[in-house]
Short mmCIF file of C-alpha atoms in Angstrom, two decimals:
data_model
loop_
_atom_site.label_atom_id
_atom_site.label_comp_id
_atom_site.label_asym_id
_atom_site.label_seq_id
_atom_site.Cartn_x
_atom_site.Cartn_y
_atom_site.Cartn_z
CA UNK A 1 -17.40 12.84 5.96
CA UNK A 2 -18.06 9.93 3.58
CA UNK A 3 -16.04 9.76 0.38
CA UNK A 4 -18.04 8.07 -2.36
CA UNK A 5 -16.73 6.38 -5.47
CA UNK A 6 -18.37 9.14 -7.53
CA UNK A 7 -16.35 11.75 -5.61
CA UNK A 8 -13.12 9.96 -6.37
CA UNK A 9 -13.94 9.45 -10.05
CA UNK A 10 -14.69 13.16 -10.28
CA UNK A 11 -11.48 14.20 -8.55
CA UNK A 12 -9.37 11.68 -10.47
CA UNK A 13 -10.70 13.02 -13.74
CA UNK A 14 -10.00 16.59 -12.70
CA UNK A 15 -6.51 15.66 -11.56
CA UNK A 16 -5.72 14.09 -14.90
CA UNK A 17 -6.83 17.05 -17.00
CA UNK A 18 -3.58 19.04 -16.91
CA UNK A 19 -1.74 16.02 -18.27
CA UNK A 20 -3.99 15.46 -21.26
CA UNK A 21 -5.11 18.99 -22.01
CA UNK A 22 -1.56 20.30 -22.52
CA UNK A 23 0.09 23.44 -21.22
CA UNK A 24 1.92 26.44 -22.60
CA UNK A 25 5.19 24.47 -22.42
CA UNK A 26 6.85 22.77 -25.35
CA UNK A 27 5.20 19.52 -26.40
CA UNK A 28 8.33 17.44 -25.87
CA UNK A 29 9.72 17.44 -22.33
CA UNK A 30 13.42 17.18 -21.66
CA UNK A 31 12.80 14.30 -19.25
CA UNK A 32 9.86 11.99 -20.02
CA UNK A 33 9.30 9.68 -17.07
CA UNK A 34 6.81 6.96 -16.17
CA UNK A 35 5.10 6.10 -12.88
CA UNK A 36 3.16 2.87 -12.41
CA UNK A 37 0.85 1.53 -9.70
CA UNK A 38 -1.46 -1.44 -9.19
CA UNK A 39 -4.42 0.65 -7.97
CA UNK A 40 -7.50 2.00 -9.79
CA UNK A 41 -7.31 5.56 -11.08
CA UNK A 42 -9.99 6.52 -8.54
CA UNK A 43 -7.87 5.51 -5.54
CA UNK A 44 -6.40 8.44 -3.56
CA UNK A 45 -2.88 7.28 -4.39
CA UNK A 46 -3.39 7.80 -8.10
CA UNK A 47 -5.46 10.94 -7.63
CA UNK A 48 -2.48 12.49 -5.88
CA UNK A 49 -0.02 10.97 -8.34
CA UNK A 50 -1.83 12.79 -11.17
CA UNK A 51 -1.82 16.04 -9.22
CA UNK A 52 1.83 15.57 -8.28
CA UNK A 53 2.82 14.98 -11.91
CA UNK A 54 0.99 18.15 -12.96
CA UNK A 55 2.73 20.22 -10.27
CA UNK A 56 6.13 18.84 -11.20
CA UNK A 57 5.55 19.66 -14.86
CA UNK A 58 4.48 23.19 -13.94
CA UNK A 59 7.32 23.85 -11.49
CA UNK A 60 9.97 22.49 -13.86
CA UNK A 61 8.54 24.62 -16.68
CA UNK A 62 7.75 21.52 -18.68
CA UNK A 63 11.20 19.95 -18.43
CA UNK A 64 9.94 16.94 -16.42
CA UNK A 65 6.81 15.15 -17.63
CA UNK A 66 5.76 12.17 -15.50
CA UNK A 67 3.07 10.02 -17.10
CA UNK A 68 0.86 8.10 -14.65
CA UNK A 69 -0.09 4.49 -15.43
CA UNK A 70 -2.62 3.16 -12.89
CA UNK A 71 -4.21 -0.26 -12.33
CA UNK A 72 -1.47 -2.56 -13.66
CA UNK A 73 -1.31 -0.91 -17.10
CA UNK A 74 2.43 -1.59 -17.13
CA UNK A 75 2.08 -5.07 -15.63
CA UNK A 76 1.53 -6.48 -12.14
CA UNK A 77 3.64 -5.59 -9.10
CA UNK A 78 6.27 -8.20 -9.90
CA UNK A 79 6.53 -6.99 -13.51
CA UNK A 80 6.83 -3.33 -12.52
CA UNK A 81 9.46 -4.03 -9.87
CA UNK A 82 11.52 -5.82 -12.51
CA UNK A 83 11.06 -2.86 -14.87
CA UNK A 84 12.06 -0.42 -12.13
CA UNK A 85 15.24 -2.35 -11.38
CA UNK A 86 16.20 -2.61 -15.06
CA UNK A 87 15.51 1.06 -15.83
CA UNK A 88 12.47 0.45 -18.03
CA UNK A 89 10.33 2.28 -15.43
CA UNK A 90 11.25 5.47 -13.56
CA UNK A 91 8.91 5.33 -10.54
CA UNK A 92 6.42 2.99 -8.92
CA UNK A 93 4.60 2.49 -5.63
CA UNK A 94 4.82 -0.90 -3.94
CA UNK A 95 3.73 -2.43 -0.67
CA UNK A 96 6.74 -3.05 1.60
CA UNK A 97 5.48 -6.59 2.09
CA UNK A 98 5.71 -7.38 -1.62
CA UNK A 99 9.06 -5.61 -1.77
CA UNK A 100 10.12 -8.13 0.88
CA UNK A 101 10.96 -10.64 -1.85
CA UNK A 102 13.87 -8.34 -2.77
CA UNK A 103 14.45 -6.50 0.52
CA UNK A 104 13.38 -8.79 3.39
CA UNK A 105 13.63 -6.06 6.05
CA UNK A 106 11.06 -3.94 4.19
CA UNK A 107 8.29 -6.22 5.46
CA UNK A 108 8.69 -5.24 9.09
CA UNK A 109 5.79 -2.76 9.11
CA UNK A 110 3.47 -5.69 8.28
CA UNK A 111 4.07 -7.69 11.46
CA UNK A 112 0.58 -8.82 12.45
CA UNK A 113 -1.32 -6.63 14.94
CA UNK A 114 1.87 -4.63 15.69
CA UNK A 115 0.75 -1.00 15.26
CA UNK A 116 -2.21 -0.13 17.43
CA UNK A 117 -3.00 3.20 15.73
CA UNK A 118 -1.80 5.74 13.16
CA UNK A 119 0.12 7.70 15.80
CA UNK A 120 2.44 4.70 16.18
CA UNK A 121 2.55 4.13 12.40
CA UNK A 122 3.74 7.59 11.41
CA UNK A 123 6.12 7.91 14.35
CA UNK A 124 7.82 4.70 13.19
CA UNK A 125 7.70 5.12 9.42
CA UNK A 126 8.70 8.81 9.45
CA UNK A 127 11.24 8.02 12.15
CA UNK A 128 14.02 5.53 12.74
CA UNK A 129 12.20 2.42 11.49
CA UNK A 130 11.40 4.01 8.13
CA UNK A 131 14.94 5.34 7.77
CA UNK A 132 16.30 1.86 8.49
CA UNK A 133 14.10 0.32 5.78
CA UNK A 134 15.06 2.97 3.22
CA UNK A 135 18.73 2.18 3.82
CA UNK A 136 18.05 -1.48 3.09
CA UNK A 137 16.23 -0.56 -0.14
CA UNK A 138 19.12 1.69 -1.20
CA UNK A 139 21.53 -1.19 -0.57
CA UNK A 140 20.09 -2.93 -3.65
CA UNK A 141 22.16 -0.45 -5.65
CA UNK A 142 19.50 0.04 -8.35
CA UNK A 143 16.41 1.46 -6.60
CA UNK A 144 15.67 3.85 -3.76
CA UNK A 145 12.65 4.99 -1.74
CA UNK A 146 11.62 8.60 -1.16
CA UNK A 147 11.42 9.72 2.47
CA UNK A 148 7.65 9.72 3.01
CA UNK A 149 5.82 6.43 2.65
CA UNK A 150 2.32 6.72 1.16
CA UNK A 151 -0.65 5.19 2.96
CA UNK A 152 -2.62 2.09 2.10
CA UNK A 153 -4.33 1.74 5.46
CA UNK A 154 -5.15 -0.97 7.94
CA UNK A 155 -6.04 -4.21 6.18
CA UNK A 156 -9.36 -6.02 6.70
CA UNK A 157 -10.53 -9.53 5.82
CA UNK A 158 -13.40 -10.12 3.40
CA UNK A 159 -14.82 -13.48 2.35
CA UNK A 160 -17.89 -15.22 1.03
CA UNK A 161 -18.14 -17.93 3.72
CA UNK A 162 -18.68 -16.37 7.18
CA UNK A 163 -17.88 -13.31 9.29
CA UNK A 164 -14.55 -13.39 11.15
CA UNK A 165 -14.84 -12.61 14.86
CA UNK A 166 -12.04 -14.78 16.30
CA UNK A 167 -9.03 -16.70 14.95
CA UNK A 168 -10.98 -19.99 14.73
CA UNK A 169 -13.32 -18.38 12.19
CA UNK A 170 -10.42 -18.25 9.72
CA UNK A 171 -9.88 -22.00 9.85
CA UNK A 172 -10.01 -23.48 6.35
CA UNK A 173 -10.78 -20.17 4.64
CA UNK A 174 -8.91 -20.05 1.32
CA UNK A 175 -7.68 -16.48 1.53
CA UNK A 176 -5.97 -14.61 -1.27
CA UNK A 177 -2.91 -12.74 -0.09
CA UNK A 178 -0.35 -10.69 -2.02
CA UNK A 179 2.79 -12.64 -2.95
CA UNK A 180 4.78 -11.86 0.19
CA UNK A 181 6.04 -14.25 2.89
CA UNK A 182 4.74 -12.12 5.77
CA UNK A 183 1.12 -12.62 4.67
CA UNK A 184 1.53 -16.35 4.19
CA UNK A 185 3.17 -16.72 7.59
CA UNK A 186 0.53 -14.58 9.33
CA UNK A 187 -2.53 -16.35 7.97
CA UNK A 188 -1.07 -19.83 8.32
CA UNK A 189 -0.47 -19.01 11.99
CA UNK A 190 -4.11 -17.90 12.27
CA UNK A 191 -5.39 -21.12 10.67
CA UNK A 192 -6.40 -19.89 7.21
CA UNK A 193 -5.20 -21.28 3.87
CA UNK A 194 -3.28 -18.34 2.30
CA UNK A 195 -3.15 -18.29 -1.50
CA UNK A 196 -0.70 -15.73 -2.96
CA UNK A 197 -1.94 -13.92 -6.08
CA UNK A 198 -1.05 -10.60 -7.70
CA UNK A 199 -3.74 -7.95 -7.29
CA UNK A 200 -4.59 -8.00 -10.99
CA UNK A 201 -6.04 -11.51 -10.49
CA UNK A 202 -8.04 -10.87 -7.31
CA UNK A 203 -11.48 -9.93 -8.66
CA UNK A 204 -11.68 -12.86 -11.07
CA UNK A 205 -10.37 -15.31 -8.45
CA UNK A 206 -13.08 -14.20 -6.01
CA UNK A 207 -15.75 -14.23 -8.69
CA UNK A 208 -14.89 -17.77 -9.83
CA UNK A 209 -14.52 -19.01 -6.21
CA UNK A 210 -10.89 -19.99 -6.77
CA UNK A 211 -10.44 -18.34 -3.36
CA UNK A 212 -13.00 -17.64 -0.62
CA UNK A 213 -11.73 -14.25 0.44
CA UNK A 214 -8.99 -11.65 0.48
CA UNK A 215 -7.63 -8.91 2.73
CA UNK A 216 -7.13 -5.23 1.91
CA UNK A 217 -7.88 -1.76 3.27
CA UNK A 218 -11.43 -0.51 2.74
CA UNK A 219 -10.37 2.03 0.11
CA UNK A 220 -9.15 -0.80 -2.13
CA UNK A 221 -12.14 -3.02 -1.36
CA UNK A 222 -14.39 -0.19 -2.46
CA UNK A 223 -12.56 1.27 -5.47
CA UNK A 224 -11.88 -2.23 -6.88
CA UNK A 225 -15.58 -3.15 -6.39
CA UNK A 226 -14.77 -6.25 -4.37
CA UNK A 227 -18.13 -5.86 -2.66
CA UNK A 228 -19.61 -7.30 -5.87
CA UNK A 229 -17.95 -10.67 -5.20
CA UNK A 230 -17.72 -10.75 -1.38
CA UNK A 231 -20.37 -10.94 1.34
CA UNK A 232 -18.56 -10.41 4.65
CA UNK A 233 -16.14 -7.68 5.69
CA UNK A 234 -14.49 -8.15 9.10
CA UNK A 235 -12.63 -5.19 10.58
CA UNK A 236 -9.58 -7.14 11.70
CA UNK A 237 -7.02 -4.33 11.31
CA UNK A 238 -4.50 -7.18 11.19
CA UNK A 239 -1.69 -5.09 9.73
CA UNK A 240 -0.91 -1.59 8.57
CA UNK A 241 0.30 -1.35 5.01
CA UNK A 242 1.71 1.47 2.94
CA UNK A 243 3.38 2.15 -0.41
CA UNK A 244 6.99 3.08 -0.75
CA UNK A 245 7.29 5.57 -3.61
CA UNK A 246 10.40 4.24 -5.30
CA UNK A 247 12.62 5.36 -8.16
CA UNK A 248 15.33 3.93 -10.36
CA UNK A 249 18.54 5.39 -8.90
CA UNK A 250 20.44 5.79 -12.17
CA UNK A 251 17.54 7.42 -14.04
CA UNK A 252 16.71 9.79 -11.18
CA UNK A 253 20.33 10.90 -10.91
CA UNK A 254 20.23 11.92 -14.58
CA UNK A 255 17.99 14.81 -13.52
CA UNK A 256 19.90 18.01 -12.65
CA UNK A 257 19.98 18.66 -8.87
CA UNK A 258 17.37 21.45 -9.06
CA UNK A 259 14.89 19.15 -10.83
CA UNK A 260 15.63 16.31 -8.38
CA UNK A 261 14.76 18.70 -5.56
CA UNK A 262 11.43 19.65 -7.17
CA UNK A 263 10.46 16.00 -7.67
CA UNK A 264 11.55 15.00 -4.16
CA UNK A 265 9.62 17.81 -2.50
CA UNK A 266 6.46 17.10 -4.47
CA UNK A 267 6.58 13.38 -3.69
CA UNK A 268 6.80 14.19 0.04
CA UNK A 269 4.04 16.83 -0.06
CA UNK A 270 1.77 14.53 -2.06
CA UNK A 271 2.37 11.68 0.40
CA UNK A 272 1.06 13.81 3.29
CA UNK A 273 -2.05 14.82 1.33
CA UNK A 274 -2.64 11.23 0.18
CA UNK A 275 -2.36 9.93 3.75
CA UNK A 276 -5.12 12.29 4.88
CA UNK A 277 -7.43 11.25 2.02
CA UNK A 278 -6.87 7.53 2.53
CA UNK A 279 -7.64 7.78 6.22
CA UNK A 280 -10.80 9.80 5.57
CA UNK A 281 -11.91 7.38 2.89
CA UNK A 282 -11.24 4.29 4.99
CA UNK A 283 -12.96 5.86 8.01
CA UNK A 284 -16.08 6.65 6.00
CA UNK A 285 -16.48 3.54 3.87
CA UNK A 286 -18.09 1.08 6.27
CA UNK A 287 -21.50 2.62 5.67
CA UNK A 288 -20.95 2.63 1.90
CA UNK A 289 -19.98 -1.05 1.89
CA UNK A 290 -23.04 -1.92 3.96
CA UNK A 291 -25.17 -0.04 1.44
CA UNK A 292 -23.61 -2.22 -1.27
CA UNK A 293 -24.83 -5.32 0.57
CA UNK A 294 -21.79 -6.31 2.62
CA UNK A 295 -22.11 -7.47 6.22
CA UNK A 296 -19.52 -5.55 8.26
CA UNK A 297 -18.40 -6.58 11.76
CA UNK A 298 -15.83 -5.44 14.32
CA UNK A 299 -13.28 -7.70 16.01
CA UNK A 300 -11.17 -7.75 19.17
CA UNK A 301 -7.43 -7.91 18.33
CA UNK A 302 -6.35 -9.54 21.60
CA UNK A 303 -7.27 -13.16 20.75
CA UNK A 304 -5.52 -12.80 17.40
CA UNK A 305 -2.31 -11.51 19.03
CA UNK A 306 -2.40 -14.36 21.53
CA UNK A 307 -2.89 -16.90 18.74
CA UNK A 308 0.17 -15.48 16.96
CA UNK A 309 2.25 -15.67 20.13
CA UNK A 310 1.25 -19.28 20.69
CA UNK A 311 2.07 -20.14 17.08
CA UNK A 312 5.55 -18.63 17.41
CA UNK A 313 4.82 -15.98 14.77
CA UNK A 314 6.46 -13.10 16.64
CA UNK A 315 9.51 -15.06 17.81
CA UNK A 316 10.07 -16.46 14.30
CA UNK A 317 9.97 -13.03 12.65
CA UNK A 318 12.14 -11.50 15.36
CA UNK A 319 14.79 -14.08 14.48
CA UNK A 320 14.41 -13.37 10.74
CA UNK A 321 14.61 -9.59 11.03
CA UNK A 322 17.36 -9.56 13.61
CA UNK A 323 17.74 -7.63 16.85
CA UNK A 324 18.39 -4.21 15.28
CA UNK A 325 15.25 -4.12 13.14
CA UNK A 326 13.06 -5.73 15.80
CA UNK A 327 14.18 -3.34 18.51
CA UNK A 328 13.36 -0.40 16.22
CA UNK A 329 9.86 -1.85 15.65
CA UNK A 330 9.22 -2.41 19.36
CA UNK A 331 10.47 1.11 20.11
CA UNK A 332 7.20 2.31 18.60
CA UNK A 333 4.80 -0.62 19.16
CA UNK A 334 5.81 -1.85 22.57
CA UNK A 335 6.92 -5.43 23.26
CA UNK A 336 5.59 -8.04 20.82
CA UNK A 337 7.80 -11.06 21.45
#
């Protein structure tokens, strides 16, 4: 089944209606909370965030009202993380690799070409590896992550210069990456010229040729209309990425236990539904991107893994993460270094 942008606009609009149309509950909630993300309103993450907020408001009988702010309305990822830590924001979703600037161990899911398929991903992230990362996030003392990580998908490379079939094709490509050390390390090892930028700047940077390309899952490439400013899409699947749904610890603990339980359960249930939609959307979007004029090509991961081994990428990150974290990763992926 192919999910079109029109489908997602329709569903996003429907999901938002309960929040703007009002309910039979009192106008002023007991707990007014804010959730922010960097993704368009039409992305499955925000579609399910809207639905989740509506369910929470209904199940708490209007006591908890979570307002959803998509597409950097509250600032870029760095801004929102600062707001979350200070208590100016209640909830946000953030890639573990960007969170790595605060919690270095959070980046471990982004080790290049580590997870071969979703079976390995969910076994690890819903299992011991995910639990390990959540403990590291909680150790910050100010923020925490809910149990179920939301999906972003496998990341692909797009650019306006040439298709990427092998590592040498990346040589000299000025590639926008998110501001996380894992991305910079990965693409330097593969021969590209990584250029960290927040997502809010990506479209304009591609349009003005400040950078040649970028890398993201297909759902983001499509909903952010990057096909308008990119020619080639190479299915590199170079890393799996997700979104930790995080909260401010102090603000969340101000909710009575029964309301905490309702929020926690709905975040987990929404994560499972969002995962299914992201996978379906990513699986069906190659044809839609081709129809928009993009040239889409497959790649073989083996030469890329070998290039990373030769460059010392895996051994370097094993040393940075430490034996405990690395052994948990390889429990699910098999030996990498």
